[in-house]
XYZ file of N, CA and C in Angstrom:
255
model
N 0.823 -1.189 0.000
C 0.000 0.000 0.000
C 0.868 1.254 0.000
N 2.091 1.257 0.876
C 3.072 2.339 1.036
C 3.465 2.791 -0.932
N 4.111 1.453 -1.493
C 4.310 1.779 -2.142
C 3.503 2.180 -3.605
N 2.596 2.059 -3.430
C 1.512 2.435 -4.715
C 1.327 3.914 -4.200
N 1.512 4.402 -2.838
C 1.511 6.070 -2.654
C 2.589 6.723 -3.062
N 3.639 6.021 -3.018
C 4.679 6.371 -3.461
C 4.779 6.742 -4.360
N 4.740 5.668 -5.514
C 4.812 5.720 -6.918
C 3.537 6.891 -7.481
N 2.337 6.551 -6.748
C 1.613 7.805 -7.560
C 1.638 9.447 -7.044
N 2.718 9.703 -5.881
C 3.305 10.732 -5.657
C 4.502 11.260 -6.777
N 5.506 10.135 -6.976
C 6.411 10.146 -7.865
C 5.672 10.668 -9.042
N 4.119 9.807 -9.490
C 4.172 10.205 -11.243
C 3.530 11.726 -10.967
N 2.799 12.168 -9.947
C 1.947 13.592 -9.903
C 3.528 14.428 -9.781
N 4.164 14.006 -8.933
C 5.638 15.066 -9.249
C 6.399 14.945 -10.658
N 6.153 14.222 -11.025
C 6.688 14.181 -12.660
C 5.498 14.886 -13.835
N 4.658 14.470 -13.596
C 3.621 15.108 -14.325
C 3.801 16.870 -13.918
N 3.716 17.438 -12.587
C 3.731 18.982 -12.647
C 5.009 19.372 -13.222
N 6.265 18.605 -13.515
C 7.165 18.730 -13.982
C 7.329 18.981 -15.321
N 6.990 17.624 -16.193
C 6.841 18.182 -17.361
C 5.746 19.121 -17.928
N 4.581 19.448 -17.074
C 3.786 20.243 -17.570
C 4.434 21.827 -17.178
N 5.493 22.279 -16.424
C 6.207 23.657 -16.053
C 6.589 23.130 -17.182
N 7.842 22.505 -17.602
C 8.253 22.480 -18.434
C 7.979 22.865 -20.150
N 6.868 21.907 -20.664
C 6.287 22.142 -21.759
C 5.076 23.755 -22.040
N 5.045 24.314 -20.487
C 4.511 25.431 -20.988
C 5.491 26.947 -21.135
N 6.525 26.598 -19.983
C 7.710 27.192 -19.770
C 7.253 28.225 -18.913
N 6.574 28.227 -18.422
C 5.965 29.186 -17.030
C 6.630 28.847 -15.737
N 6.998 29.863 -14.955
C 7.662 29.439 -13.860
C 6.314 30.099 -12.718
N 5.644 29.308 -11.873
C 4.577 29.565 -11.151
C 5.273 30.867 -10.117
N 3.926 31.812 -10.103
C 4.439 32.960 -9.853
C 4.229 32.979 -8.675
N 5.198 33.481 -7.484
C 5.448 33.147 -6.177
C 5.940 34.823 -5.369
N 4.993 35.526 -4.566
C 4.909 36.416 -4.680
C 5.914 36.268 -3.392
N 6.707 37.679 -3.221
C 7.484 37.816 -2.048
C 7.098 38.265 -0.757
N 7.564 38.535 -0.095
C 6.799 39.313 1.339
C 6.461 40.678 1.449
N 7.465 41.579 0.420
C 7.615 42.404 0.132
C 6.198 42.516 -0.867
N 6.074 41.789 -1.882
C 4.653 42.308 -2.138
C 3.531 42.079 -1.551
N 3.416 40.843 -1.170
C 2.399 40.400 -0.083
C 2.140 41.780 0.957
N 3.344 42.289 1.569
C 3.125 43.617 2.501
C 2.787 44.601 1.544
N 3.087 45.100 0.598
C 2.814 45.828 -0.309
C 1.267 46.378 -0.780
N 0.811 44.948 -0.912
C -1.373 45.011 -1.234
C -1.833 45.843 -0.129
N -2.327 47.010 -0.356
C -3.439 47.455 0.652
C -4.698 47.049 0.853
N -5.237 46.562 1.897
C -6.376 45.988 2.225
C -7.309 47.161 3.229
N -8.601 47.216 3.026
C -9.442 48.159 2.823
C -10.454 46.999 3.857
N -11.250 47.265 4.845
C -12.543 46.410 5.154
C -13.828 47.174 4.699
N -14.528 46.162 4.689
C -15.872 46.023 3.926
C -16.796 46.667 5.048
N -17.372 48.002 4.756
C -18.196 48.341 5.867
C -19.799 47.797 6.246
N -19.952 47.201 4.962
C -21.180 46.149 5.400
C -20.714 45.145 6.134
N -20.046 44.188 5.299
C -19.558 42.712 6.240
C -18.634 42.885 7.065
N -17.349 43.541 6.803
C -16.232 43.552 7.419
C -15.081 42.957 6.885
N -15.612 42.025 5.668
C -14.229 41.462 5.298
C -13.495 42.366 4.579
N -12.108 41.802 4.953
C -11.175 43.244 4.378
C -10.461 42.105 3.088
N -10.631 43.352 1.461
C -10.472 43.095 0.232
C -8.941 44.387 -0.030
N -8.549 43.744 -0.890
C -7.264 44.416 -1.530
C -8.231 45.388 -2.053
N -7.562 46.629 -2.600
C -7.762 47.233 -3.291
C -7.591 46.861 -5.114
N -7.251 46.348 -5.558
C -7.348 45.794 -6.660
C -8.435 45.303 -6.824
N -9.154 44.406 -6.116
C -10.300 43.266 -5.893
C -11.351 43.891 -5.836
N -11.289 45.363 -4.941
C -12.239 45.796 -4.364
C -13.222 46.347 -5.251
N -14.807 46.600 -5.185
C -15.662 47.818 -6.067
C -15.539 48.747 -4.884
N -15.508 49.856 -5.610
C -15.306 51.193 -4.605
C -16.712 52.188 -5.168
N -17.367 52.594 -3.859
C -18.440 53.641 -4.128
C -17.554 54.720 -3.261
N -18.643 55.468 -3.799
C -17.575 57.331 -3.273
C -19.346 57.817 -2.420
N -19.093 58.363 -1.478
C -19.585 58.898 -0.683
C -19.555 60.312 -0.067
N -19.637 61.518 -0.638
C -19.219 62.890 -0.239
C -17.962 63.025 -0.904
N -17.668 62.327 -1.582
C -16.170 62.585 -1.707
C -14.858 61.407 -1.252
N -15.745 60.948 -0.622
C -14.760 59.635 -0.094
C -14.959 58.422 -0.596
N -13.882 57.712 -1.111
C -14.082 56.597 -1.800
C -13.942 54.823 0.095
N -14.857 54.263 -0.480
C -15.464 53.063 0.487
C -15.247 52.287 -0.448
N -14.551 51.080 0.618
C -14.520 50.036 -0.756
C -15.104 49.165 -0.117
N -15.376 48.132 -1.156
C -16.177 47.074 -0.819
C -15.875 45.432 -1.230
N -16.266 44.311 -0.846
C -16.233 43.415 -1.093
C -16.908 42.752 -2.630
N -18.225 43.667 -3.201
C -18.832 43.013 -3.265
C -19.939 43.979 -4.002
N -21.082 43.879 -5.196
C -21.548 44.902 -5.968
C -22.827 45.318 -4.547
N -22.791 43.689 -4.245
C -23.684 43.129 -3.154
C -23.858 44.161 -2.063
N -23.031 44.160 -1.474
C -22.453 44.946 -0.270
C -22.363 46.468 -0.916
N -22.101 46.723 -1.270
C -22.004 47.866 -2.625
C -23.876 48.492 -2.186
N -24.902 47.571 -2.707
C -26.044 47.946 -2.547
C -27.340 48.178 -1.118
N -26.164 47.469 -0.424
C -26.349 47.539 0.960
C -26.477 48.411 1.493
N -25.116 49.171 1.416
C -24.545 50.170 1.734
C -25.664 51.487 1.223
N -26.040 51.749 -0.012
C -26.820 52.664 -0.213
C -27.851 52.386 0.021
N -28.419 51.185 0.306
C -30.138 50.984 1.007
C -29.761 51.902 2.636
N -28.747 51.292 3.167
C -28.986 51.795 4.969
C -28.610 53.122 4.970
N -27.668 53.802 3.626
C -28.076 55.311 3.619
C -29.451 55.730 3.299
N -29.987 55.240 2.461
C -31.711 55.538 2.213
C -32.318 55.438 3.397
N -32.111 54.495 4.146
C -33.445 54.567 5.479
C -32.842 54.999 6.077
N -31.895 55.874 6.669
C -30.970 56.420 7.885
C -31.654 57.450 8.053
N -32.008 58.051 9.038
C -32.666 58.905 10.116
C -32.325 60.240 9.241
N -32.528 61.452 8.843
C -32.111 62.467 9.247
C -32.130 63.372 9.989
């Protein structure tokens, strides 16, 4: 049993091998330096915090809010619609 894991570890490591190979792509492996780099923004509906790249951004007075989500996006201007004035 050991060795039939073996061997079909061996052929999946040979297989991602020649497939880098035959496309000639070297899988792109980001540094820490960019990883620290992405600014991340939270989602004022949900909270999850999105890169800015990722993000949809609505502007508000002048201020740009970003968001997760077109979703969250529409949220956001419903609970300005019913908000007290």
């Amino acid at each position: 049993m050991i060795r039939l894991l073996i061997w079909g570890l061996l052929i999946y490591i040979g297989y991602r091998v020649v497939m880098s190979l035959a496309t000639g792509k070297k899988p792109e492996v980001k540094t820490s330096e960019q990883r620290e780099a992405a600014t991340t923004y939270r989602d004022p509906v949900c909270g999850v915090y999105v890169s800015e790249e990722d993000a949809v951004v609505g502007r508000l007075e002048g201020e740009r809010h970003y968001f997760c989500s077109m979703d969250c996006l529409e949220k956001f201007r419903e609970q300005l619609d019913h908000k007290p004035s």
